[in-house]
Amino acid sequence: MVQQIKKAAVLGSGVMGSGIAAHLANIGIPTLLLDIVPRELTDAEKAKGLTLENKQVRNRISATALQKLLKQKPAPLTSKKNLALIEPGNFDDDMERLKDVDWIIEVVVENLAIKQQIFEKIDQHRKAGSIVSSNTSGISVEAMAEGRSEDFKKHFLGTHFFNPPRYLKLLEIIPTKATDPEVVSFMKEFGEDVLGKGVVEAKDTPNFIANRIGTYGLLITVQEMLKGGYSVGEVDSVTGPIIGRPRSATFRTLDVVGLDTFAHVAKNVYDQVEGKEKEVFEVPGFITKMLENGWLGAKSSQGFFVKKGKEIFELDPDTLEYGPVKKLKTASIELSKQQKGLANKLKTLLYADDRAGQLLWKITTPTLMYSAELLGTIADDIVAIDNAMKWGFGWQQGPFEIWDAIGVEKSVQKMEQVGLVVPAWVKEMLATGNASFYKEEDGKKYFYQNGEYKLAFENPKVINLKALKKQNKVILKNSGASLIDIGDGVALLEFTSPNNAIGPDITQMINLAIDEVEKNYKGLVIGNQGKNFCVGANLAMILMAAQDDDIFELNATVKSFQQATLKIKYSTKPVVAAPFGMTLGGGAEVCLPAAHIQASSETYMGLVETGVGLIPGGGGNKELYIKHLNSLPNGIDFDLQLVANKVFESIAMAKVSASGEEARDNNFLNFTDGISVNPDHQLYDAKQAVLGLYEGGYKPPVRRKVPVVGEVGYATLLLGAQSMYYSGYISEYDLKIAKKLAYVIAGGKVSYGTEVDEEYLLDLEREAFLSLVAEAKSQQRMQHMLVKGKPLRN
């Protein structure tokens, strides 16, 4: 039995195979990427005098796939340097190297015969005990293992990643009858802890869980659109965020996935089912026509939508012509916008007797019933089905959670009134007085199964802040933040303001939290479970004060935030920041002074204030500069100017990391800071970091003076900014902001190498920030960002 996976091999280097290899490289696993040997030379290879026997020709397909990883968007790699962990090869020359790997993943074409040929070769070369899996999206896993050795069968299973593997959370694990239960258990744990995935165990049925239900739901939606005479745009306007689904809704999702992929997945079920289910999985004629025309969606720049110039047009399924995008407008849509919480929005929409309500009822209820009918066939419990849809398709709630939200009893009555046949077990649940699929007791979640409620499995590495609040674990609270006891002597500071934007309430709570922790706790985690960690300071509040010319109040507010970030830095108990998603401006300024940063793999961190006509005001310039200085080895001479240049460029250009790894490359994180691959485990990892620091006898940093480049360095920084201005890269006002920033980074009018204290640098920063806030053009930039959500270059 393999206890750990140190090296892997991916067989098949298409978009999915190379994406899986990239994900393995992102988490530090060296990976061999193999594909077929080309049969013909390219013109470029002929020009170089190469033959089909040259290694670079024989490895061309996998090597080309690696180069594509650097250009793909969204980026499959968390850092370009991770590419060095993937080695290209081919099926003819490198199969014997499979003896050196612990996990072999097959990602070749969806053809059973070809897969079986590949597995026969793998069986000849793999070492005993190595895990072999297929990334098939629907071919029988049992059938693939036929004829293989006993050890192969024991260590073989399906591991279905969703595309793109870096970003989509779901991993479906599909064991066969012969798979060793220990292998299944190991892969579940490895999938969650190391790959960072949400893992569900699926049964070996067509398309497994998520694609089976997701494709059914999409096809039902297409059919109801045609029956009800709705347009593509109208359907998308009510099947996105308004009902807890991704922005891409229905038809934009199909365009992104690709109509060819969608049709293949639908056909896979169509070929293996009977009756009414078979009818649903028959691809409508107009989509077949689109496939014939090559209108595959995003990959062919034309599908259900097409962009002409700056305008987007929608397809008319009757005429196959494009027209302006329409949106559904009804009373229920407007009413739902006023409702709080997804459950209330769904009830408002689904029970409405208007065009939106009728459509949503007709596409939602069949999907709920289909999920219930398949329980026991595709998965053992409702939790697996709900999680698969949330993690694979980006639904906010799974089918059974949706059913609970709209009221099981009320919806079943309406279903039966319109002649629908509700699955027997759902009727039995209601008949025994149980009105919901899930219930909560004492902060624990239970799910209904076979006539009783069972405790839902809770991974100890998942800290649920909502559940802790229900258990009365809130220590302190104000309008923008809460301090929560997360156990083992650790407290957590959670931002709760809109967008987690930093205002005086959060500043106040930082101070209160650290005072409380220094007295009564081992340390503090700063983190939350919102959409983003923190998008920055409360820009509307800053703009309002600036327009009222209330610079005195702004000065006090900024100074207070600066002092709070210093308090984080010099706390006698360790403070660990846990950033994820957007961690911009003030959000980054809260993290930089922490004793440790435990970032999520998907952390987009940067000091972006120049985009709104300002510079960082909460100590960000100083802390990023110090972070850069601290990253340099002790006792080695270095050029202080190069450090200042790098920090200046990062802030002036408002650079934002595209991952936690890139935040480390940009020196927002240092090499002792951590990165959590599984976002659900991040707060647990941060808590462990607090305990580790505390138990290691944590001492706050000693206050030291900071060497700066002074007037000479300021002139050098200015030269770079002026060069960009004269080249047309930045506007005249950008140059003015750059001058202010350069002065702060350089440390003002002092000699090169002068050591200054932190308070001096904070004063410089605050003066520059306040002078820019008062400028009309900065106020225009702030206004534009608040209204349009993007920077203004004035």
Short mmCIF file of C-alpha atoms in Angstrom, two decimals, residues 232-645:
data_model
loop_
_atom_site.label_atom_id
_atom_site.label_comp_id
_atom_site.label_asym_id
_atom_site.label_seq_id
_atom_site.Cartn_x
_atom_site.Cartn_y
_atom_site.Cartn_z
CA VAL A 232 -31.11 32.38 -24.82
CA GLY A 233 -30.43 35.69 -23.05
CA GLU A 234 -33.71 35.56 -21.11
CA VAL A 235 -32.84 32.10 -19.76
CA ASP A 236 -29.34 33.21 -18.76
CA SER A 237 -30.72 36.29 -16.98
CA VAL A 238 -32.59 34.06 -14.49
CA THR A 239 -30.33 30.99 -14.22
CA GLY A 240 -27.21 32.70 -12.82
CA PRO A 241 -26.47 34.43 -9.49
CA ILE A 242 -30.16 35.25 -8.91
CA ILE A 243 -30.74 31.53 -8.13
CA GLY A 244 -27.31 30.83 -6.63
CA ARG A 245 -25.57 29.67 -9.82
CA PRO A 246 -22.41 31.04 -11.48
CA ARG A 247 -22.51 34.22 -13.61
CA SER A 248 -22.11 32.07 -16.72
CA ALA A 249 -25.67 30.76 -16.02
CA THR A 250 -26.78 28.19 -18.65
CA PHE A 251 -25.74 29.12 -22.17
CA ARG A 252 -22.55 30.98 -21.36
CA THR A 253 -21.56 27.87 -19.38
CA LEU A 254 -22.21 25.72 -22.47
CA ASP A 255 -20.13 28.12 -24.58
CA VAL A 256 -17.24 27.89 -22.09
CA VAL A 257 -17.44 24.08 -21.81
CA GLY A 258 -17.74 23.68 -25.59
CA LEU A 259 -20.77 22.28 -27.39
CA ASP A 260 -18.74 19.32 -28.69
CA THR A 261 -17.80 18.33 -25.12
CA PHE A 262 -21.37 18.84 -23.93
CA ALA A 263 -22.82 16.73 -26.77
CA HIS A 264 -20.30 13.95 -26.05
CA VAL A 265 -21.23 13.88 -22.34
CA ALA A 266 -24.96 13.85 -23.19
CA LYS A 267 -24.51 11.02 -25.73
CA ASN A 268 -22.63 8.97 -23.13
CA VAL A 269 -25.78 8.83 -20.97
CA TYR A 270 -28.16 8.63 -23.97
CA ASP A 271 -26.46 5.43 -25.15
CA GLN A 272 -26.84 3.74 -21.76
CA VAL A 273 -30.32 4.63 -20.48
CA GLU A 274 -33.91 3.95 -21.54
CA GLY A 275 -37.36 5.55 -21.71
CA LYS A 276 -38.06 9.11 -20.62
CA GLU A 277 -34.51 9.58 -19.36
CA LYS A 278 -33.20 8.73 -22.84
CA GLU A 279 -35.51 11.38 -24.35
CA VAL A 280 -34.06 14.07 -22.08
CA PHE A 281 -30.47 13.23 -23.07
CA GLU A 282 -31.18 13.51 -26.80
CA VAL A 283 -29.38 16.64 -27.99
CA PRO A 284 -31.89 19.07 -29.63
CA GLY A 285 -31.73 19.47 -33.41
CA PHE A 286 -30.61 23.10 -33.40
CA ILE A 287 -27.57 22.20 -31.25
CA THR A 288 -26.70 19.40 -33.71
CA LYS A 289 -26.87 22.04 -36.47
CA MET A 290 -24.58 24.33 -34.44
CA LEU A 291 -22.08 21.45 -34.15
CA GLU A 292 -22.21 20.89 -37.91
CA ASN A 293 -21.55 24.63 -38.43
CA GLY A 294 -18.54 24.47 -36.08
CA TRP A 295 -20.21 26.88 -33.62
CA LEU A 296 -18.68 25.25 -30.56
CA GLY A 297 -18.70 28.22 -28.19
CA ALA A 298 -15.66 30.05 -26.79
CA LYS A 299 -13.15 27.76 -28.54
CA SER A 300 -14.54 28.81 -31.97
CA SER A 301 -15.51 32.35 -30.87
CA GLN A 302 -19.13 31.58 -31.71
CA GLY A 303 -21.82 29.55 -29.97
CA PHE A 304 -24.96 30.61 -28.17
CA PHE A 305 -23.36 34.06 -28.03
CA VAL A 306 -21.06 35.85 -30.45
CA LYS A 307 -19.11 39.07 -30.02
CA LYS A 308 -19.22 41.56 -32.89
CA GLY A 309 -16.98 44.52 -32.18
CA LYS A 310 -17.76 45.48 -28.59
CA GLU A 311 -21.32 44.13 -28.62
CA ILE A 312 -22.49 40.63 -27.69
CA PHE A 313 -25.36 39.00 -29.58
CA GLU A 314 -27.46 35.93 -28.72
CA LEU A 315 -28.48 33.03 -30.97
CA ASP A 316 -32.10 32.52 -32.01
CA PRO A 317 -32.54 28.71 -31.88
CA ASP A 318 -35.34 28.81 -34.48
CA THR A 319 -33.54 30.82 -37.18
CA LEU A 320 -29.90 30.22 -36.09
CA GLU A 321 -29.37 33.96 -36.54
CA TYR A 322 -27.94 36.35 -33.95
CA GLY A 323 -29.72 39.31 -32.42
CA PRO A 324 -29.41 41.67 -29.42
CA VAL A 325 -29.25 40.00 -25.99
CA LYS A 326 -32.61 40.04 -24.20
CA LYS A 327 -33.24 39.85 -20.45
CA LEU A 328 -36.33 38.56 -18.68
CA LYS A 329 -38.08 41.28 -16.68
CA THR A 330 -40.89 40.28 -14.33
CA ALA A 331 -42.36 41.33 -10.98
CA SER A 332 -40.94 38.24 -9.25
CA ILE A 333 -37.39 39.10 -10.37
CA GLU A 334 -37.67 42.58 -8.88
CA LEU A 335 -39.27 41.20 -5.71
CA SER A 336 -36.55 38.55 -5.31
CA LYS A 337 -33.87 41.25 -5.35
CA GLN A 338 -35.41 42.71 -2.19
CA GLN A 339 -35.29 39.36 -0.35
CA LYS A 340 -32.53 38.48 2.08
CA GLY A 341 -30.83 35.11 1.70
CA LEU A 342 -30.91 32.65 -1.19
CA ALA A 343 -33.78 30.56 0.29
CA ASN A 344 -36.14 33.56 0.30
CA LYS A 345 -35.08 34.57 -3.22
CA LEU A 346 -35.74 31.05 -4.52
CA LYS A 347 -39.16 30.83 -2.88
CA THR A 348 -40.13 34.21 -4.32
CA LEU A 349 -39.11 33.15 -7.83
CA LEU A 350 -40.20 29.50 -8.00
CA TYR A 351 -43.70 30.03 -6.66
CA ALA A 352 -44.36 33.11 -8.83
CA ASP A 353 -46.92 32.78 -11.59
CA ASP A 354 -45.11 34.90 -14.17
CA ARG A 355 -42.72 34.03 -17.01
CA ALA A 356 -39.67 33.87 -14.72
CA GLY A 357 -41.46 31.78 -12.08
CA GLN A 358 -42.93 29.37 -14.62
CA LEU A 359 -39.55 28.78 -16.30
CA LEU A 360 -37.65 28.33 -13.04
CA TRP A 361 -40.27 25.94 -11.65
CA LYS A 362 -40.19 23.82 -14.81
CA ILE A 363 -36.39 23.53 -14.93
CA THR A 364 -35.73 23.21 -11.19
CA THR A 365 -38.27 20.61 -10.06
CA PRO A 366 -37.37 17.91 -12.64
CA THR A 367 -33.71 18.28 -11.61
CA LEU A 368 -34.61 17.89 -7.93
CA MET A 369 -36.66 14.77 -8.63
CA TYR A 370 -34.02 13.32 -10.95
CA SER A 371 -31.43 13.73 -8.17
CA ALA A 372 -33.75 11.94 -5.74
CA GLU A 373 -34.44 9.13 -8.24
CA LEU A 374 -30.69 8.54 -8.70
CA LEU A 375 -29.90 8.34 -4.97
CA GLY A 376 -28.29 4.96 -4.38
CA THR A 377 -27.52 4.60 -8.10
CA ILE A 378 -24.91 7.34 -8.57
CA ALA A 379 -24.00 7.95 -4.91
CA ASP A 380 -24.76 6.53 -1.49
CA ASP A 381 -26.08 9.70 0.14
CA ILE A 382 -27.54 13.13 -0.61
CA VAL A 383 -24.45 14.88 0.78
CA ALA A 384 -22.27 13.47 -2.03
CA ILE A 385 -24.80 14.62 -4.65
CA ASP A 386 -25.11 18.12 -3.17
CA ASN A 387 -21.35 18.53 -2.80
CA ALA A 388 -20.70 17.29 -6.34
CA MET A 389 -23.01 19.97 -7.79
CA LYS A 390 -21.58 22.72 -5.60
CA TRP A 391 -17.94 21.82 -6.25
CA GLY A 392 -18.24 20.75 -9.89
CA PHE A 393 -20.81 23.18 -11.27
CA GLY A 394 -20.42 26.11 -8.87
CA TRP A 395 -23.97 25.89 -7.49
CA GLN A 396 -24.36 27.75 -4.21
CA GLN A 397 -26.67 24.97 -2.99
CA GLY A 398 -26.97 21.35 -4.09
CA PRO A 399 -30.30 19.85 -5.26
CA PHE A 400 -31.44 18.66 -1.81
CA GLU A 401 -30.39 21.94 -0.18
CA ILE A 402 -32.45 23.78 -2.84
CA TRP A 403 -35.40 21.51 -2.12
CA ASP A 404 -35.15 22.31 1.59
CA ALA A 405 -34.89 26.03 0.76
CA ILE A 406 -38.15 26.11 -1.22
CA GLY A 407 -39.95 23.85 1.31
CA VAL A 408 -40.18 20.12 0.61
CA GLU A 409 -43.83 19.76 1.65
CA LYS A 410 -45.11 22.78 -0.25
CA SER A 411 -43.15 21.93 -3.41
CA VAL A 412 -44.24 18.26 -3.39
CA GLN A 413 -47.89 19.35 -3.16
CA LYS A 414 -47.44 21.59 -6.19
CA MET A 415 -45.47 18.89 -8.09
CA GLU A 416 -48.28 16.41 -7.58
CA GLN A 417 -50.93 18.98 -8.55
CA VAL A 418 -49.27 19.32 -11.97
CA GLY A 419 -49.03 15.54 -12.40
CA LEU A 420 -45.39 14.89 -11.49
CA VAL A 421 -44.49 11.58 -9.82
CA VAL A 422 -42.40 12.28 -6.73
CA PRO A 423 -39.89 9.54 -5.77
CA ALA A 424 -41.34 7.18 -3.13
CA TRP A 425 -38.61 7.73 -0.54
CA VAL A 426 -39.26 11.48 -0.51
CA LYS A 427 -42.98 10.82 0.11
CA GLU A 428 -42.06 8.37 2.90
CA MET A 429 -39.84 11.01 4.53
CA LEU A 430 -42.74 13.48 4.61
CA ALA A 431 -45.22 10.82 5.77
CA THR A 432 -43.10 10.13 8.86
CA GLY A 433 -43.19 13.80 9.88
CA ASN A 434 -39.75 14.72 8.54
CA ALA A 435 -40.08 17.93 6.54
CA SER A 436 -36.48 18.45 5.37
CA PHE A 437 -33.49 16.58 3.96
CA TYR A 438 -31.13 18.29 6.39
CA LYS A 439 -31.46 19.48 9.95
CA GLU A 440 -29.19 21.09 12.50
CA GLU A 441 -28.95 20.27 16.20
CA ASP A 442 -26.41 21.70 18.64
CA GLY A 443 -24.43 23.22 15.78
CA LYS A 444 -24.12 19.83 14.03
CA LYS A 445 -25.52 18.96 10.60
CA TYR A 446 -27.59 15.82 9.95
CA PHE A 447 -28.91 14.41 6.67
CA TYR A 448 -31.85 12.12 5.97
CA GLN A 449 -31.15 8.55 4.85
CA ASN A 450 -33.24 5.37 4.95
CA GLY A 451 -35.79 6.63 7.43
CA GLU A 452 -33.41 8.36 9.85
CA TYR A 453 -31.09 11.35 10.20
CA LYS A 454 -27.36 10.64 10.13
CA LEU A 455 -24.59 12.92 11.34
CA ALA A 456 -22.82 14.48 8.35
CA PHE A 457 -19.07 13.81 8.36
CA GLU A 458 -17.12 16.85 9.48
CA ASN A 459 -13.42 16.95 8.74
CA PRO A 460 -11.59 18.25 11.84
CA LYS A 461 -9.53 20.42 9.48
CA VAL A 462 -12.63 22.42 8.53
CA ILE A 463 -13.40 25.31 10.89
CA ASN A 464 -16.94 26.56 10.30
CA LEU A 465 -17.31 30.12 11.56
CA LYS A 466 -21.12 30.19 11.11
CA ALA A 467 -21.44 27.07 13.28
CA LEU A 468 -19.13 28.56 15.94
CA LYS A 469 -21.27 31.70 16.09
CA LYS A 470 -24.38 29.56 16.64
CA GLN A 471 -22.50 27.87 19.49
CA ASN A 472 -22.04 31.29 21.18
CA LYS A 473 -18.29 31.42 20.56
CA VAL A 474 -18.30 35.16 19.76
CA ILE A 475 -16.06 37.01 22.24
CA LEU A 476 -16.47 40.57 20.94
CA LYS A 477 -18.45 42.11 18.10
CA ASN A 478 -19.13 45.44 16.41
CA SER A 479 -20.69 46.56 13.11
CA GLY A 480 -17.69 45.54 10.99
CA ALA A 481 -15.95 42.65 12.74
CA SER A 482 -16.24 39.79 15.24
CA LEU A 483 -13.74 38.11 17.52
CA ILE A 484 -14.48 34.38 17.74
CA ASP A 485 -13.05 31.64 19.97
CA ILE A 486 -11.94 28.87 17.55
CA GLY A 487 -10.70 26.56 20.30
CA ASP A 488 -7.34 25.47 21.79
CA GLY A 489 -6.73 28.97 23.15
CA VAL A 490 -6.81 30.66 19.74
CA ALA A 491 -9.11 33.53 18.75
CA LEU A 492 -10.07 34.62 15.24
CA LEU A 493 -10.76 38.15 14.01
CA GLU A 494 -13.39 38.06 11.26
CA PHE A 495 -14.23 41.07 9.07
CA THR A 496 -17.98 41.29 8.41
CA SER A 497 -18.43 44.70 6.74
CA PRO A 498 -19.70 44.87 3.12
CA ASN A 499 -16.90 43.40 0.92
CA ASN A 500 -14.91 43.21 4.19
CA ALA A 501 -13.81 46.80 3.46
CA ILE A 502 -11.77 48.35 6.27
CA GLY A 503 -13.30 51.25 8.15
CA PRO A 504 -13.02 52.61 11.71
CA ASP A 505 -15.08 49.69 13.08
CA ILE A 506 -12.52 47.13 11.86
CA THR A 507 -9.62 49.28 13.07
CA GLN A 508 -11.25 49.47 16.49
CA MET A 509 -11.77 45.68 16.54
CA ILE A 510 -8.11 45.02 15.61
CA ASN A 511 -7.07 46.96 18.71
CA LEU A 512 -9.67 45.29 20.95
CA ALA A 513 -8.83 41.83 19.58
CA ILE A 514 -5.12 42.14 20.25
CA ASP A 515 -5.72 43.50 23.77
CA GLU A 516 -8.03 40.55 24.48
CA VAL A 517 -5.65 37.99 22.97
CA GLU A 518 -2.62 39.34 24.83
CA LYS A 519 -4.50 38.85 28.10
CA ASN A 520 -6.41 35.60 27.56
CA TYR A 521 -5.34 33.68 24.43
CA LYS A 522 -2.32 31.99 22.84
CA GLY A 523 -2.62 33.95 19.62
CA LEU A 524 -4.86 35.41 16.92
CA VAL A 525 -5.86 34.40 13.39
CA ILE A 526 -7.13 37.17 11.10
CA GLY A 527 -9.38 35.45 8.55
CA ASN A 528 -12.92 34.95 7.36
CA GLN A 529 -15.08 32.81 5.09
CA GLY A 530 -16.46 35.52 2.82
CA LYS A 531 -16.09 35.83 -0.93
CA ASN A 532 -12.73 37.61 -0.55
CA PHE A 533 -10.40 38.28 2.38
CA CYS A 534 -10.59 42.08 2.01
CA VAL A 535 -10.87 44.35 -1.03
CA GLY A 536 -9.25 47.30 0.77
CA ALA A 537 -10.30 50.34 2.73
CA ASN A 538 -13.82 51.77 2.69
CA LEU A 539 -13.39 53.92 -0.41
CA ALA A 540 -16.84 55.51 -0.22
CA MET A 541 -16.12 56.73 3.31
CA ILE A 542 -12.72 58.16 2.25
CA LEU A 543 -14.26 59.92 -0.76
CA MET A 544 -17.10 61.38 1.31
CA ALA A 545 -14.68 62.81 3.87
CA ALA A 546 -12.44 64.16 1.09
CA GLN A 547 -15.38 65.86 -0.69
CA ASP A 548 -16.42 67.39 2.64
CA ASP A 549 -12.82 68.61 2.96
CA ASP A 550 -12.64 66.85 6.33
CA ILE A 551 -8.87 66.22 6.22
CA PHE A 552 -8.61 66.39 10.02
CA GLU A 553 -10.96 63.39 10.38
CA LEU A 554 -9.20 61.52 7.57
CA ASN A 555 -5.82 62.13 9.19
CA ALA A 556 -7.11 60.63 12.44
CA THR A 557 -8.65 57.65 10.60
CA VAL A 558 -5.48 56.87 8.63
CA LYS A 559 -3.24 57.33 11.68
CA SER A 560 -5.50 55.01 13.67
CA PHE A 561 -5.22 52.31 10.96
CA GLN A 562 -1.44 52.73 10.85
CA GLN A 563 -1.24 52.24 14.61
CA ALA A 564 -3.47 49.16 14.37
CA THR A 565 -1.12 47.55 11.81
CA LEU A 566 1.82 48.33 14.12
CA LYS A 567 -0.12 46.68 16.94
CA ILE A 568 -0.48 43.53 14.78
CA LYS A 569 3.28 43.55 14.19
CA TYR A 570 4.37 44.02 17.80
CA SER A 571 1.69 41.97 19.54
CA THR A 572 3.20 39.88 22.35
CA LYS A 573 1.11 36.95 21.11
CA PRO A 574 1.51 35.63 17.54
CA VAL A 575 -0.86 37.05 14.94
CA VAL A 576 -1.37 34.93 11.80
CA ALA A 577 -3.15 36.42 8.75
CA ALA A 578 -5.09 34.04 6.50
CA PRO A 579 -5.67 35.86 3.19
CA PHE A 580 -7.52 34.37 0.21
CA GLY A 581 -9.12 35.64 -2.97
CA MET A 582 -8.91 39.42 -3.33
CA THR A 583 -6.49 40.75 -0.70
CA LEU A 584 -6.04 44.28 -1.92
CA GLY A 585 -4.83 47.58 -0.50
CA GLY A 586 -5.78 47.69 3.18
CA GLY A 587 -6.33 43.92 3.10
CA ALA A 588 -2.68 43.41 2.19
CA GLU A 589 -1.66 46.03 4.79
CA VAL A 590 -3.34 43.94 7.52
CA CYS A 591 -1.38 40.85 6.42
CA LEU A 592 2.10 42.26 5.84
CA PRO A 593 2.95 43.02 9.51
CA ALA A 594 1.62 39.67 10.84
CA ALA A 595 4.02 37.20 12.51
CA HIS A 596 3.05 34.65 9.85
CA ILE A 597 0.89 34.62 6.73
CA GLN A 598 -1.05 31.46 5.90
CA ALA A 599 -2.29 32.29 2.42
CA SER A 600 -4.67 30.30 0.26
CA SER A 601 -3.25 28.96 -2.99
CA GLU A 602 -5.72 31.32 -4.69
CA THR A 603 -4.64 34.59 -3.08
CA TYR A 604 -4.64 37.71 -5.28
CA MET A 605 -2.61 40.14 -3.20
CA GLY A 606 -1.40 43.61 -4.05
CA LEU A 607 -1.18 47.26 -3.01
CA VAL A 608 -3.44 48.77 -5.67
CA GLU A 609 -4.12 52.26 -4.34
CA THR A 610 -2.55 54.06 -7.34
CA GLY A 611 -5.54 52.80 -9.36
CA VAL A 612 -7.78 55.13 -7.33
CA GLY A 613 -5.35 58.04 -7.31
CA LEU A 614 -3.78 57.30 -3.91
CA ILE A 615 -0.84 55.47 -2.37
CA PRO A 616 -1.08 52.90 0.46
CA GLY A 617 -1.83 54.69 3.73
CA GLY A 618 -1.86 51.94 6.38
CA GLY A 619 1.83 51.13 6.48
CA GLY A 620 1.87 49.07 3.28
CA ASN A 621 4.78 50.91 1.63
CA LYS A 622 6.95 50.50 4.72
CA GLU A 623 6.04 46.86 5.37
CA LEU A 624 6.54 45.70 1.77
CA TYR A 625 9.92 47.48 1.75
CA ILE A 626 10.92 45.80 5.05
CA LYS A 627 9.63 42.44 3.72
CA HIS A 628 11.96 42.83 0.73
CA LEU A 629 14.89 43.78 2.99
CA ASN A 630 14.24 40.79 5.28
CA SER A 631 14.25 38.43 2.30
CA LEU A 632 17.90 39.24 1.61
CA PRO A 633 20.56 36.96 3.17
CA ASN A 634 22.38 38.26 6.26
CA GLY A 635 25.95 39.44 5.91
CA ILE A 636 25.75 39.89 2.13
CA ASP A 637 26.24 43.33 0.58
CA PHE A 638 23.26 44.38 -1.50
CA ASP A 639 22.19 47.42 -3.46
CA LEU A 640 19.57 49.26 -1.40
CA GLN A 641 18.49 51.09 -4.55
CA LEU A 642 17.47 47.84 -6.26
CA VAL A 643 15.21 47.00 -3.29
CA ALA A 644 13.62 50.47 -3.41
CA ASN A 645 13.17 50.16 -7.21
#
